[in-house]
Coordinates of C-alpha atoms in Angstrom, one line a residue:
Chain A
M1246 CA 95.5 118.1 139.2
R1247 CA 94.4 114.5 139.6
K1248 CA 95.0 112.8 136.2
V1249 CA 94.4 109.1 137.0
I1250 CA 90.5 108.6 136.4
Q1251 CA 88.1 105.6 136.0
A1252 CA 87.5 104.4 132.6
N1253 CA 83.6 105.2 133.1
E1254 CA 84.5 108.8 133.2
V1255 CA 85.7 108.8 129.7
S1256 CA 82.5 109.3 127.9
N1257 CA 81.8 112.7 129.6
L1258 CA 84.9 114.1 128.1
V1259 CA 83.7 113.3 124.4
K1260 CA 81.0 115.2 122.8
S1261 CA 78.9 114.4 119.8
G1262 CA 80.4 115.9 116.5
D1263 CA 84.0 115.9 118.1
T1264 CA 87.1 115.1 116.3
L1265 CA 88.6 112.2 117.9
L1266 CA 92.5 111.4 117.2
V1267 CA 93.3 107.8 117.9
G1268 CA 96.5 106.1 118.0
G1269 CA 97.4 102.5 117.0
F1270 CA 98.3 100.6 113.8
G1271 CA 96.0 98.0 113.3
L1272 CA 95.3 96.8 116.9
S1273 CA 98.9 97.2 117.9
G1274 CA 98.9 100.3 120.2
S1275 CA 95.0 100.8 119.9
P1276 CA 93.5 102.3 122.8
L1277 CA 90.9 99.5 123.3
T1278 CA 89.4 100.4 126.6
L1279 CA 89.0 104.0 125.7
I1280 CA 87.2 103.2 122.2
Y1281 CA 85.0 100.8 123.9
E1282 CA 83.7 103.2 126.7
L1283 CA 82.1 105.1 123.7
L1284 CA 80.0 102.2 122.6
H1285 CA 77.4 102.5 125.2
S1286 CA 77.7 106.3 125.5
D1287 CA 75.1 108.4 123.6
V1288 CA 78.1 110.4 121.7
S1289 CA 77.6 110.2 117.8
E1290 CA 78.5 111.9 114.5
L1291 CA 82.4 111.6 115.3
T1292 CA 85.1 112.4 113.0
V1293 CA 87.9 109.9 113.7
V1294 CA 91.5 110.4 112.6
S1295 CA 93.4 107.1 112.9
N1296 CA 95.5 105.1 110.4
N1297 CA 92.9 102.4 110.1
L1298 CA 89.4 101.8 111.2
G1299 CA 90.5 99.0 113.7
E1300 CA 91.3 95.5 112.4
D1301 CA 89.3 92.1 111.9
G1302 CA 86.0 93.8 113.3
L1303 CA 87.7 94.9 116.4
G1304 CA 88.9 98.2 118.0
L1305 CA 87.5 101.3 116.1
H1306 CA 85.5 99.1 113.8
K1307 CA 83.1 98.3 116.6
L1308 CA 82.6 102.1 117.1
F1309 CA 81.7 102.2 113.4
E1310 CA 79.4 99.5 113.8
A1311 CA 77.7 101.0 116.7
G1312 CA 77.0 104.1 114.3
K1313 CA 79.2 106.4 116.1
I1314 CA 81.4 107.6 113.3
K1315 CA 80.4 110.0 110.6
K1316 CA 83.8 110.5 109.0
M1317 CA 87.0 108.6 108.9
V1318 CA 90.4 110.2 108.3
G1319 CA 93.4 107.7 107.8
S1320 CA 95.7 106.0 105.1
F1321 CA 94.1 102.3 104.8
F1322 CA 90.6 101.1 104.8
S1323 CA 90.4 98.9 101.7
T1324 CA 90.6 95.7 103.6
N1325 CA 87.6 96.6 105.9
K1326 CA 84.8 95.5 103.7
P1327 CA 81.7 96.7 105.8
A1328 CA 83.7 100.4 105.9
V1329 CA 83.8 100.1 102.1
T1330 CA 80.4 99.3 101.8
A1331 CA 79.2 101.9 104.0
W1332 CA 81.2 104.4 102.0
Q1333 CA 79.8 103.3 98.7
K1334 CA 76.4 103.9 100.1
G1335 CA 77.2 107.3 101.5
E1336 CA 76.8 106.1 105.0
L1337 CA 80.6 106.9 105.7
E1338 CA 82.7 109.8 104.7
I1339 CA 86.4 109.0 104.1
D1340 CA 89.4 111.1 103.8
L1341 CA 92.4 109.2 102.5
I1342 CA 95.7 110.7 103.3
P1343 CA 99.2 109.0 102.6
Q1344 CA 100.3 107.3 106.0
G1345 CA 103.5 109.7 106.4
T1346 CA 101.4 112.7 105.5
L1347 CA 98.8 111.6 108.2
A1348 CA 101.7 111.3 110.7
E1349 CA 103.3 114.7 109.9
A1350 CA 99.8 116.4 109.8
I1351 CA 99.0 115.2 113.3
R1352 CA 102.7 116.1 114.5
A1353 CA 102.3 119.4 112.9
G1354 CA 98.8 119.9 114.6
G1355 CA 100.5 119.5 118.0
A1356 CA 103.5 121.6 117.3
G1357 CA 101.7 124.9 116.2
I1358 CA 102.4 124.3 112.8
G1359 CA 99.8 125.4 110.2
G1360 CA 100.7 123.1 107.6
F1361 CA 103.7 121.8 105.4
Y1362 CA 104.7 121.0 101.9
T1363 CA 105.5 117.5 101.0
K1364 CA 106.6 115.7 98.1
T1365 CA 104.5 112.6 98.9
A1366 CA 101.5 112.3 96.3
V1367 CA 102.5 115.0 94.0
G1368 CA 101.2 114.3 90.6
T1369 CA 98.5 111.8 91.9
E1370 CA 95.0 111.8 92.6
L1371 CA 95.4 112.6 96.4
A1372 CA 97.2 115.8 95.5
E1373 CA 94.1 117.1 93.5
G1374 CA 92.8 120.5 94.8
K1375 CA 95.9 121.0 96.8
E1376 CA 98.3 123.9 96.4
E1377 CA 101.6 123.0 94.7
R1378 CA 104.8 124.9 95.0
V1379 CA 108.5 124.3 93.6
I1380 CA 111.1 124.5 96.2
N1381 CA 114.6 124.2 95.1
G1382 CA 113.5 122.5 91.8
E1383 CA 111.2 120.0 93.3
R1384 CA 107.6 119.8 93.4
Y1385 CA 105.7 119.8 96.6
I1386 CA 102.0 119.7 97.8
F1387 CA 100.7 121.6 101.1
E1388 CA 98.9 119.7 103.7
K1389 CA 97.2 121.1 106.3
A1390 CA 98.0 120.2 110.0
I1391 CA 95.4 118.1 112.0
K1392 CA 94.2 118.9 115.5
G1393 CA 91.6 117.3 117.5
D1394 CA 89.0 117.8 120.3
V1395 CA 90.0 114.5 122.1
S1396 CA 92.9 112.3 121.7
F1397 CA 93.0 108.7 122.5
V1398 CA 96.5 107.3 123.4
K1399 CA 97.7 103.8 124.2
A1400 CA 101.0 103.5 126.0
A1401 CA 102.9 101.0 128.2
K1402 CA 103.4 102.8 131.2
A1403 CA 102.5 106.3 133.0
D1404 CA 103.3 107.7 136.0
K1405 CA 100.7 109.7 138.1
L1406 CA 101.9 112.8 136.5
G1407 CA 101.0 111.6 133.1
N1408 CA 104.5 110.8 131.7
L1409 CA 104.4 108.1 129.0
I1410 CA 106.6 105.3 127.8
Y1411 CA 105.5 103.0 125.0
H1412 CA 106.4 99.4 124.0
T1413 CA 107.8 98.2 120.6
T1414 CA 105.8 99.1 117.6
A1415 CA 102.6 99.9 119.7
R1416 CA 104.4 103.4 119.8
N1417 CA 103.3 104.0 116.2
F1418 CA 100.9 107.1 116.1
N1419 CA 100.5 107.5 119.7
P1420 CA 103.3 110.0 120.6
L1421 CA 101.8 112.2 117.8
V1422 CA 98.2 111.8 118.9
A1423 CA 99.3 112.8 122.2
T1424 CA 100.3 116.3 121.2
A1425 CA 97.5 117.2 119.0
G1426 CA 94.2 117.0 121.1
K1427 CA 92.5 119.7 123.4
I1428 CA 91.9 116.7 125.8
V1429 CA 94.4 114.0 125.8
I1430 CA 93.5 110.6 127.6
A1431 CA 96.0 107.9 127.9
E1432 CA 95.2 104.2 128.3
V1433 CA 98.1 102.3 129.9
D1434 CA 99.0 98.8 130.7
E1435 CA 100.6 100.0 133.9
I1436 CA 100.4 103.2 136.3
V1437 CA 103.6 103.8 138.6
E1438 CA 104.5 106.5 141.1
V1439 CA 106.3 109.6 140.0
G1440 CA 110.0 109.1 140.0
Q1441 CA 109.7 105.3 138.8
L1442 CA 109.9 106.2 135.1
D1443 CA 113.5 106.8 133.9
P1444 CA 113.6 110.4 132.6
E1445 CA 115.7 109.2 129.7
Q1446 CA 113.1 106.7 128.5
I1447 CA 110.0 109.1 128.7
I1448 CA 108.8 109.6 125.1
T1449 CA 105.5 111.9 125.9
P1450 CA 106.3 114.4 128.7
H1451 CA 103.3 114.9 131.1
A1452 CA 102.6 118.3 129.7
Y1453 CA 100.7 116.7 126.9
V1454 CA 98.4 114.4 129.0
D1455 CA 95.2 115.4 130.7
Y1456 CA 93.8 112.0 131.9
V1457 CA 95.4 108.5 132.7
I1458 CA 93.4 105.3 132.6
Q1459 CA 94.3 101.7 133.4
S1460 CA 93.7 99.4 130.5
K1461 CA 91.4 96.7 130.7
F1462 CA 93.1 94.5 128.1
V1463 CA 96.1 92.2 128.2
K1464 CA 97.9 90.6 125.5
Q1465 CA 97.2 86.8 125.1
G1466 CA 98.8 84.9 122.2
V1467 CA 97.7 86.7 119.1
N1468 CA 94.8 88.5 120.6
Y1469 CA 94.2 91.3 123.1
V1470 CA 91.7 90.2 125.6
E1471 CA 89.7 91.9 128.2
S1472 CA 91.2 91.1 131.7
R1473 CA 88.9 90.0 134.4
Chain B
M596 CA 107.3 77.8 85.6
L597 CA 105.0 77.6 88.8
S598 CA 103.9 81.0 90.2
Q599 CA 105.5 80.4 93.2
D600 CA 108.8 79.6 91.5
K601 CA 108.6 82.6 89.7
R602 CA 108.1 84.8 92.9
H603 CA 111.3 83.1 94.5
L604 CA 113.3 83.6 91.3
I605 CA 112.4 87.5 91.4
A606 CA 113.3 87.7 95.2
K607 CA 116.7 85.9 94.7
R608 CA 117.5 88.2 91.8
V609 CA 116.4 91.3 93.9
A610 CA 118.4 90.1 96.9
E611 CA 121.7 90.4 94.4
E612 CA 121.0 94.0 94.1
L613 CA 121.3 94.9 97.7
E614 CA 124.7 95.8 99.4
E615 CA 126.0 95.1 102.6
G616 CA 124.6 97.5 105.4
Q617 CA 122.1 99.0 103.4
I618 CA 118.6 100.4 105.0
V619 CA 116.0 98.6 103.1
N620 CA 112.1 99.0 103.2
L621 CA 110.1 95.8 101.7
G622 CA 106.7 96.2 100.3
I623 CA 104.1 93.5 100.8
G624 CA 104.2 90.1 98.4
I625 CA 107.4 89.2 96.6
P626 CA 109.5 91.9 98.4
T627 CA 109.0 89.9 101.6
L628 CA 110.6 87.0 100.0
V629 CA 113.9 88.8 99.4
P630 CA 115.5 88.4 103.1
Q631 CA 115.7 84.6 102.6
Y632 CA 118.2 85.1 99.7
L633 CA 120.5 87.5 101.4
G634 CA 123.0 84.7 102.6
E635 CA 125.6 86.4 104.8
K636 CA 124.7 89.9 103.6
E637 CA 123.5 91.8 106.4
V638 CA 121.1 94.8 105.6
Y639 CA 118.5 96.6 108.0
L640 CA 115.1 96.2 107.2
Q641 CA 112.7 99.2 108.2
S642 CA 109.0 99.2 108.9
E643 CA 106.7 102.1 108.3
N644 CA 105.1 101.5 111.8
G645 CA 108.2 102.4 113.5
L646 CA 111.2 99.8 113.6
L647 CA 114.6 99.8 112.1
G648 CA 115.8 96.2 112.5
I649 CA 113.0 93.8 111.5
G650 CA 114.0 90.3 112.5
P651 CA 112.6 86.8 111.5
A652 CA 109.1 85.8 112.5
P653 CA 108.8 85.2 116.2
T654 CA 108.6 81.5 117.8
E655 CA 105.5 81.0 120.0
E656 CA 107.5 81.9 123.0
E657 CA 108.7 85.2 121.4
L658 CA 105.5 86.2 119.9
D659 CA 104.4 89.7 121.3
I660 CA 101.5 91.1 119.1
D661 CA 102.5 94.5 119.8
L662 CA 105.5 93.9 117.8
M663 CA 104.4 93.8 114.0
N664 CA 105.6 94.8 110.4
A665 CA 103.7 97.1 108.3
G666 CA 101.8 94.0 106.8
K667 CA 100.5 93.6 110.5
E668 CA 102.3 90.3 110.8
P669 CA 104.1 89.6 114.2
V670 CA 107.8 89.8 113.7
T671 CA 111.1 90.2 116.0
A672 CA 113.6 93.0 116.4
I673 CA 117.1 92.1 116.0
K674 CA 120.1 93.4 118.1
G675 CA 120.9 97.0 117.1
S676 CA 117.2 97.6 116.4
S677 CA 115.3 100.9 117.4
F678 CA 111.5 101.8 117.9
F679 CA 110.3 105.4 116.9
S680 CA 107.0 107.0 115.9
S681 CA 105.2 106.9 112.7
A682 CA 106.5 110.5 112.1
D683 CA 110.1 109.7 112.6
S684 CA 109.4 106.6 110.5
F685 CA 108.3 108.8 107.6
A686 CA 111.1 111.3 108.1
L687 CA 113.5 108.3 107.4
I688 CA 111.4 107.4 104.4
R689 CA 110.5 110.9 102.7
G690 CA 113.9 112.5 104.1
G691 CA 115.9 110.0 101.8
H692 CA 117.3 107.9 104.6
I693 CA 116.2 104.6 103.0
D694 CA 118.6 103.2 100.6
V695 CA 116.4 101.1 98.9
A696 CA 112.7 100.5 98.5
I697 CA 111.6 97.0 97.1
L698 CA 107.9 97.4 96.0
G699 CA 105.4 95.5 94.2
T700 CA 103.5 97.2 91.3
L701 CA 100.2 97.0 89.3
Q702 CA 101.9 98.9 86.2
V703 CA 105.1 100.7 85.3
D704 CA 105.5 102.7 82.4
V705 CA 108.4 102.9 80.0
K706 CA 109.8 106.0 82.0
G707 CA 109.8 104.1 85.2
E708 CA 106.6 105.9 86.7
I709 CA 104.6 103.3 88.7
A710 CA 101.0 102.7 89.7
N711 CA 100.9 100.4 92.8
W712 CA 98.0 101.6 95.0
A713 CA 94.7 101.7 93.3
V714 CA 93.5 98.5 92.1
P715 CA 91.4 99.4 88.9
N716 CA 87.4 99.1 89.3
Q717 CA 87.4 99.1 93.0
P718 CA 86.6 101.7 95.6
I719 CA 89.9 103.5 96.3
L720 CA 90.1 103.5 100.2
G721 CA 93.8 102.5 100.9
V722 CA 97.3 104.1 100.2
G723 CA 99.2 103.4 103.4
G724 CA 102.7 104.2 102.9
A725 CA 103.1 103.4 99.2
M726 CA 103.5 107.2 97.9
D727 CA 105.8 108.2 100.8
L728 CA 108.1 105.4 99.7
V729 CA 107.9 106.3 96.0
A730 CA 108.5 109.8 96.8
G731 CA 111.4 109.3 99.1
A732 CA 113.6 106.3 98.9
K733 CA 116.8 106.8 97.4
K734 CA 116.5 103.9 95.0
V735 CA 113.2 102.0 94.2
I736 CA 113.3 98.6 92.8
I737 CA 110.3 96.8 91.7
A738 CA 109.9 93.1 92.2
A739 CA 106.9 91.9 90.4
T740 CA 106.0 89.3 87.7
L741 CA 105.9 90.8 84.1
F742 CA 102.3 89.8 83.4
N743 CA 99.2 90.2 85.7
N744 CA 96.7 87.2 86.1
K745 CA 94.7 88.6 83.1
G746 CA 98.1 88.1 81.1
E747 CA 98.5 91.8 80.6
S748 CA 101.9 93.5 80.7
K749 CA 102.7 95.5 83.7
L750 CA 105.4 97.3 81.6
V751 CA 103.3 99.7 79.7
S752 CA 104.0 102.7 77.5
N753 CA 101.6 104.9 79.4
L754 CA 100.0 104.1 82.8
T755 CA 96.4 103.3 82.7
Y756 CA 96.0 102.9 86.5
K757 CA 96.3 105.9 88.8
T758 CA 100.1 106.9 89.3
S759 CA 101.8 106.6 92.8
G760 CA 103.7 109.6 92.1
I761 CA 106.0 111.5 89.6
R762 CA 109.2 109.9 90.8
R763 CA 110.6 107.2 88.5
V764 CA 111.9 103.9 89.6
E765 CA 115.3 102.9 88.7
L766 CA 114.9 99.0 88.3
F767 CA 112.1 96.5 87.4
V768 CA 113.0 93.0 88.3
S769 CA 110.5 90.5 86.6
D770 CA 110.3 86.8 85.8
Y771 CA 111.3 87.3 82.4
A772 CA 113.9 90.2 82.4
V773 CA 115.4 93.1 84.3
F774 CA 114.5 96.3 83.2
K775 CA 116.6 99.5 83.9
F776 CA 115.0 103.1 83.7
T777 CA 117.0 106.2 82.6
D778 CA 116.4 109.6 81.2
D779 CA 116.5 107.7 77.8
G780 CA 113.5 105.4 78.7
V781 CA 113.5 101.6 79.4
R782 CA 116.2 99.0 78.6
V783 CA 116.5 95.3 78.9
V784 CA 119.7 94.7 80.9
E785 CA 119.3 91.1 81.7
I786 CA 117.0 88.3 80.3
I787 CA 116.1 85.7 82.8
E788 CA 113.5 83.4 81.0
D789 CA 114.6 81.6 78.0
I790 CA 113.3 84.2 75.5
T791 CA 114.8 86.5 72.8
I792 CA 114.5 90.2 73.1
E793 CA 112.1 90.1 69.9
E794 CA 109.9 87.7 71.4
L795 CA 109.9 89.5 74.8
S796 CA 109.0 92.9 72.8
E797 CA 106.1 90.9 71.0
K798 CA 104.6 89.5 74.3
V799 CA 105.1 92.9 76.2
G800 CA 103.7 94.9 73.0
I801 CA 106.8 97.5 73.4
S802 CA 109.8 97.4 71.1
L803 CA 112.5 96.7 73.6
E804 CA 116.2 97.3 73.5
Y805 CA 118.7 94.9 74.9
A806 CA 121.9 96.0 76.2
E807 CA 123.4 93.5 78.5
E808 CA 124.6 95.1 81.6
K809 CA 126.0 93.9 84.7
I810 CA 123.8 96.3 87.0
L811 CA 124.5 95.0 90.3
N812 CA 124.6 98.1 92.4

């Protein structure tokens, strides 16, 4: 199967109303090329699962500005003023989940686990309506796993089979997201031949990855800029 | 005291609580000042976004914007550091593998339950890793000024802000005093500001007990 595709083929893989899982923490490890490919497509009504809604008006924030996002599922949106305003006006649904619960829910989703009990958020507003159970004398709440229609992953390198390695803290949610989508697309800084990645270093085995694209972004100082 | 001085005073006092070799998670604000007071003591700083072994801020040459802390500031990684996914990072946190979490707070009640995520009268759209740290760290130390900018005590009889979880913190290091929480409630174990326990009780609005205790570790 040919996995390496062109960026402009991405929008054909996403449908309106899909649940999109997106890696990244702020802009670190954010699949910017994949996200921006959707800006000019006619895809809309997306549910996006990601820790943040981009950062400083970039990344997923642009998708939100373009009116593509119906609902966000993540852990931290307070610093995104336009998103807060849209939520207040009822234009954006937000499902707020503690960061560790979000990570574990995506991990579970990709691992065939229906849900799990966690002690995080017990007794808080974020536990309201959730099943509670005492296990070995400790209180836990039940959290359902999260799965997606399409996953957008950012990695440092892929080989042509789709094996992935990551760079520093740009790993974050990416290896989890890579396991939990029906279609998994990885954007990478560099595509190498099969055999050029050390098997001991591979974090995401190629079985998880359906497509690979070359990133259009490079790091420049404190920014990620589109390369020419 | 200037507010900046207070923040450093608190950070310095918290630094004394840490032991060589501990795995520590720092919240934003005053907790981030703690490392500068560690001297020769080596602790390992964990970051929610998947790093154990946070180093100092990068020089211009070292800057790599992929490499950031949970406050989204560029950092470096020390020798012996490791990177891992967010799921592994929160397994460390929830699983009890973080020795000490040093957090800020909006309120702490007399039993040690804290409210540190939801700012009152504002839409609540951010929680981050706050509840995971409260639920899972082996020890939680609060590093915060005793009064908020409206002059209200953060130590309260009952939380009026939204709780961060049922787990009770162990210690609250403030600019006036150090408070310890046990099953018997709150006790002042050290007075930092030049104030009597009666004056402190009056200011806080809670009758406080003072039992000097060297609580280091």
